[in-house]
Short mmCIF file of C-alpha atoms in Angstrom, two decimals:
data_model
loop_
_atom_site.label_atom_id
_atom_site.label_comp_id
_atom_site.label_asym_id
_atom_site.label_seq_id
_atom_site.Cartn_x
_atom_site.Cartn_y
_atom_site.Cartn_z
CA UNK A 1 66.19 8.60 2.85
CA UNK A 2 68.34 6.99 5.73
CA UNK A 3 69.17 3.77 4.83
CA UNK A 4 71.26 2.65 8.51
CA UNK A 5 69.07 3.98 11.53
CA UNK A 6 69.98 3.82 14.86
CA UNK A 7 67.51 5.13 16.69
CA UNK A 8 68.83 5.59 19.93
CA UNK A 9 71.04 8.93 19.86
CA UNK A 10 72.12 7.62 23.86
CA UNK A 11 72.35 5.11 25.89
CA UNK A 12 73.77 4.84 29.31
CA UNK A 13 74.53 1.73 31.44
CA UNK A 14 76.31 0.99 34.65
CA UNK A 15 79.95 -0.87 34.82
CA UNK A 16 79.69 -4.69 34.68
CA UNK A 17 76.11 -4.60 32.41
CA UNK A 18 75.39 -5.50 28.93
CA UNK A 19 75.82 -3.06 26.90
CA UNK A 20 73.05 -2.92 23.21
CA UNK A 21 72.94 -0.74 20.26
CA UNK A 22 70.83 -1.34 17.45
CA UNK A 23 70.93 -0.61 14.04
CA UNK A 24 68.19 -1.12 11.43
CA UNK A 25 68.57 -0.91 7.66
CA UNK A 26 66.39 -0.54 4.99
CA UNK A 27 68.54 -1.64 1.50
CA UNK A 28 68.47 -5.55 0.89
CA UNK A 29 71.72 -4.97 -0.83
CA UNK A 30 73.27 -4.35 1.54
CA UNK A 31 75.55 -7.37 2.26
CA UNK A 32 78.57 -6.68 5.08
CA UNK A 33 78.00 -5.06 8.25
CA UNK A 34 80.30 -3.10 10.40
CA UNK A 35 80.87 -1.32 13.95
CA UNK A 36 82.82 1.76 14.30
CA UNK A 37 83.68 3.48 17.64
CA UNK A 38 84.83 7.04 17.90
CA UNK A 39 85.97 9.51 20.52
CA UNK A 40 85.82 12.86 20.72
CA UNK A 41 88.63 14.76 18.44
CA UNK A 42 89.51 10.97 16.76
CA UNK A 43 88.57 9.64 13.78
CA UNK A 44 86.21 6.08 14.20
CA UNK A 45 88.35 2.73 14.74
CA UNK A 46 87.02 0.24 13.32
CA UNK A 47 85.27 -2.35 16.15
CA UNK A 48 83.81 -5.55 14.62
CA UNK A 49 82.24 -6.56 11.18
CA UNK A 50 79.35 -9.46 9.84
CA UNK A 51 78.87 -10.81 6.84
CA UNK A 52 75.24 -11.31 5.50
CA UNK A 53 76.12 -15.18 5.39
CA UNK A 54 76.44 -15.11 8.95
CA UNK A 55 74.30 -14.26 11.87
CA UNK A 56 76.85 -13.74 14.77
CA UNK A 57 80.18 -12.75 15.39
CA UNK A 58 81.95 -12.84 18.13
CA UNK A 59 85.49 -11.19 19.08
CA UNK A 60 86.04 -10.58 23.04
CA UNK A 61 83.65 -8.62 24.80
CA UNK A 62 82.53 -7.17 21.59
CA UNK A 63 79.41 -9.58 19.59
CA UNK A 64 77.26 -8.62 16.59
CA UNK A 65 73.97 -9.73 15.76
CA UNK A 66 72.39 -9.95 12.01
CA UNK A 67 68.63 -10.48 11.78
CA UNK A 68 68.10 -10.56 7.59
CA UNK A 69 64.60 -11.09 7.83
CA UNK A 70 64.01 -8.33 10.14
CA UNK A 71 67.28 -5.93 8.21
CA UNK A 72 68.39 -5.58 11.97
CA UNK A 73 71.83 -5.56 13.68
CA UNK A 74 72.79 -5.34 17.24
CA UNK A 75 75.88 -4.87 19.42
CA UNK A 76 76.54 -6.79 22.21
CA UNK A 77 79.06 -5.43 24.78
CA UNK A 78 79.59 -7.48 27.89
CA UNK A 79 80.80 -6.79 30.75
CA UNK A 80 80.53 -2.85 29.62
CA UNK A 81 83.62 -0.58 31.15
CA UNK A 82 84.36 3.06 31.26
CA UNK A 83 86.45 3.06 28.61
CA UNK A 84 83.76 2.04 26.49
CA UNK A 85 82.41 5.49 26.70
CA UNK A 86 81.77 6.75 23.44
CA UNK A 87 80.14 7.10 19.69
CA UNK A 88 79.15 4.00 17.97
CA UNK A 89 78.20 4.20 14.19
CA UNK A 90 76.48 1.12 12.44
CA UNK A 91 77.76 1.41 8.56
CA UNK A 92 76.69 -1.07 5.88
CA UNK A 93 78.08 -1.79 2.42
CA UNK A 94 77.19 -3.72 -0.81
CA UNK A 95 79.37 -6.09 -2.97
CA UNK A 96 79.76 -3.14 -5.56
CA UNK A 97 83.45 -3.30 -4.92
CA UNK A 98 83.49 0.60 -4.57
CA UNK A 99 84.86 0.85 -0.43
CA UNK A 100 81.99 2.58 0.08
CA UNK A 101 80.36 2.71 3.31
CA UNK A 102 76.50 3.92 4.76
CA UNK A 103 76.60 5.04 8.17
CA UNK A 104 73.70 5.28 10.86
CA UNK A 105 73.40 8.49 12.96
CA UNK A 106 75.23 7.19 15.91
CA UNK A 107 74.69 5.86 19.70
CA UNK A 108 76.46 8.09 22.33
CA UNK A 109 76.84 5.24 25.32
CA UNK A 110 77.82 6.15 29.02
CA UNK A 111 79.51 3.45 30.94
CA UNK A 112 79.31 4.42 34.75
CA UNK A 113 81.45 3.37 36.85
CA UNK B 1 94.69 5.40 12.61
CA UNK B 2 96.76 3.13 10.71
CA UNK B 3 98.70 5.31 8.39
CA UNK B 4 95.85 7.43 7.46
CA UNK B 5 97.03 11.44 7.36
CA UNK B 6 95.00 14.38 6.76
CA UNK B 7 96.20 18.20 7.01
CA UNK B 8 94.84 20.34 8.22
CA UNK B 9 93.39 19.38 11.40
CA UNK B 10 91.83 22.66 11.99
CA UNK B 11 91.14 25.55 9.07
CA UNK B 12 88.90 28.54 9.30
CA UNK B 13 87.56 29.54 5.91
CA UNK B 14 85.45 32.81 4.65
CA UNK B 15 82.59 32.34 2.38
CA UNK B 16 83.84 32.21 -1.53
CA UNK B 17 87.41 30.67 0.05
CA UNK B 18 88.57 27.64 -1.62
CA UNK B 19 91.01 24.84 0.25
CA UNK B 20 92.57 21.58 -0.53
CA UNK B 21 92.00 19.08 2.79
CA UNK B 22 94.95 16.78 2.32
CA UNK B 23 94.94 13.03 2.79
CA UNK B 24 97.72 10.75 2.35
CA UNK B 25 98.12 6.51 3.25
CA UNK B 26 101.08 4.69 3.53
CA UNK B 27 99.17 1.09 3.51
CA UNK B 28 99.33 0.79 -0.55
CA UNK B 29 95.23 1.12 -0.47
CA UNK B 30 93.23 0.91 -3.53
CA UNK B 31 90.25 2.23 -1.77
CA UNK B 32 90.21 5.89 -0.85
CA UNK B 33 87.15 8.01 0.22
CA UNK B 34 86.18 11.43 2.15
CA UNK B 35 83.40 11.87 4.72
CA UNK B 36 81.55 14.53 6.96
CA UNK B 37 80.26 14.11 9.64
CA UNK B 38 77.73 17.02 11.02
CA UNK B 39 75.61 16.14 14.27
CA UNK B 40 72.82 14.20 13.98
CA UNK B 41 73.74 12.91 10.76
CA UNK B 42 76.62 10.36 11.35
CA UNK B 43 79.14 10.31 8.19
CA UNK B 44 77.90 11.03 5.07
CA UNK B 45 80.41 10.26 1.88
CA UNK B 46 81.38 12.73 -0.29
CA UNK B 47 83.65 11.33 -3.03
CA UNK B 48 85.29 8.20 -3.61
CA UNK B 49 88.02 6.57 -5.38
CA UNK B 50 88.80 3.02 -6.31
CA UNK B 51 92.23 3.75 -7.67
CA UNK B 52 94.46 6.40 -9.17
CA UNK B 53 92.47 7.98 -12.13
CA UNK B 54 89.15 6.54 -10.93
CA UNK B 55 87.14 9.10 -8.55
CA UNK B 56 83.11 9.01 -7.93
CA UNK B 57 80.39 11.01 -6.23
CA UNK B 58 79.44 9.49 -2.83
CA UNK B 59 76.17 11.00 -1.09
CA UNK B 60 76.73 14.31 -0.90
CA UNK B 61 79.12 15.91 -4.21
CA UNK B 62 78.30 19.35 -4.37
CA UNK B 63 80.61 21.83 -3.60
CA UNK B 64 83.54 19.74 -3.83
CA UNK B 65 85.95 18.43 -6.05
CA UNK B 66 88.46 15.19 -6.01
CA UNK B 67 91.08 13.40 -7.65
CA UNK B 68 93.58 10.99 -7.32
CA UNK B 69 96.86 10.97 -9.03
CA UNK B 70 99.03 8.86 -7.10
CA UNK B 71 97.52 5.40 -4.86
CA UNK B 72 99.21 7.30 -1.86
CA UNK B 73 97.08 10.22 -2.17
CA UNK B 74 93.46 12.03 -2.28
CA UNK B 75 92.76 15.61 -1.56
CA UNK B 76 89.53 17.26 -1.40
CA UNK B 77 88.94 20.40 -2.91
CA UNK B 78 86.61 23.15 -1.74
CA UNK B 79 85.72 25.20 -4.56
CA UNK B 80 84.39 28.51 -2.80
CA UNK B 81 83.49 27.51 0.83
CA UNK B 82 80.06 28.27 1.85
CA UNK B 83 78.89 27.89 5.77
CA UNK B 84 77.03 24.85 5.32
CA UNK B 85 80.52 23.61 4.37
CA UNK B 86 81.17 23.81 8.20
CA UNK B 87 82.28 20.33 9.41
CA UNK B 88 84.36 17.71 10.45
CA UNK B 89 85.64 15.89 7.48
CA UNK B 90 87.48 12.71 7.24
CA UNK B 91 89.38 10.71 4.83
CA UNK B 92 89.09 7.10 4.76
CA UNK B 93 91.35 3.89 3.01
CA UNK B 94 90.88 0.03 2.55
CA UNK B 95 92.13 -2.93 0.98
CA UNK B 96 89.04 -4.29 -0.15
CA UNK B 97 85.68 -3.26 -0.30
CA UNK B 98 84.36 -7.22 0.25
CA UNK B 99 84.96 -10.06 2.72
CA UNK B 100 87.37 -10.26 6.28
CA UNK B 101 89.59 -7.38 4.64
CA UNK B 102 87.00 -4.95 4.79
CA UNK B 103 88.39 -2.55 7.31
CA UNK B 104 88.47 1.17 6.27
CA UNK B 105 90.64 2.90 8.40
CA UNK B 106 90.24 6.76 9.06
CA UNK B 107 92.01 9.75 9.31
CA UNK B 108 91.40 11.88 12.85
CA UNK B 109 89.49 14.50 10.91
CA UNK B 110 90.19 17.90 9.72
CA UNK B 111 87.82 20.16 11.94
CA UNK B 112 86.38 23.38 8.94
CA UNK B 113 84.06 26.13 9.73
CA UNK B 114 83.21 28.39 7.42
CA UNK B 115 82.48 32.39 8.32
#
């Protein structure tokens, strides 16, 4: 049973657009939120993070979205560049104090110049 | 990666093989875990640790063995390798599970296949 979703395996947008990946999860335990980007041969960096308490955050070009109600998350990324070319993973985690984290599948987004 | 170091990067195993992936942080973490991630399926956690002497299953367990001795260290053991073992794998720290400090930092990955 997937518990983080993202159902888009790809998206592609042009230079200069708004960039959005969604996430969708299913546990209502879940309580903290975060973004991870990864290119190829790396290990995922961690992007940008939201608390259940909150429904936005906000850091640069970079801004998450929490829907509770709907157990829905977006990324925001505007203006997109080329160098945002690459994997982004959704993960959620619960106040169980254990580190441990739930990733989606992963979005694969194009920026083209 | 901030201070996150697994060896090796790259390994070729045969089937019934067994391997330690190493995984060492110099950031004084409590929080130590070990992921794969196979296409399709993002990362998926194998075992975790919330201190030296405390290890736990994650997702997916079997096949594989932990523990953690020191706060610096957590290597994962393959016990005899078996192609589905085939993967990338990465090792993972934190301060704190909860609240603005929750940023696990990764590893680059140690890149198995299994023949």
């Amino acid at each position: 049973d997937q518990q983080v979703k993202q159902n888009s395996p790809s998206l592609s947008v042009q230079e200069g657009r708004i960039s959005i990946l969604n996430c969708d999860y299913t546990n209502s335990m879940f309580d903290y939120f975060l973004w991870y980007k990864k290119y190829p041969a790396e290990g995922p960096t961690f992007l940008i993070s939201i608390s259940s308490i909150k429904d936005k955050n906000e850091d640069g070009r970079f801004t998450v979205f929490l829907n509770k109600s709907a157990k829905h998350l977006s990324l925001h990324i505007v203006p997109s560049q080329p160098g945002d070319s690459a994997v982004y993973f959704c993960a959620a985690t619960g106040s169980s104090n254990t580190g441990k984290l739930i990733f989606g599948q992963g979005t694969t987004l194009q920026v083209k110049p | 990666n901030a201070g996150v170091t697994q060896t090796p990067k790259f390994q070729v195993l045969k089937t019934g093989q067994s391997m330690t992936l190493q995984c060492a942080q110099d950031m004084n973490h409590e929080y130590m875990s070990w992921y794969r991630q196979d296409p399709g399926m993002g990362l998926r956690l194998i075992h975790y640790s919330v201190g030296a002497g405390i290890t736990d299953q994650g997702e997916v367990p079997n096949g594989y063995n932990v523990s953690r001795s020191t706060t610096e260290d957590f290597p994962l053991r393959l016990l005899s390798a078996a192609p589905s073992q085939t993967s990338v794998y990465f090792c993972a720290s934190s301060y704190s599970p909860t609240g603005a400090r929750n940023t696990i930092y990764f590893g680059e990955g140690s890149w198995l296949t299994v023949v």
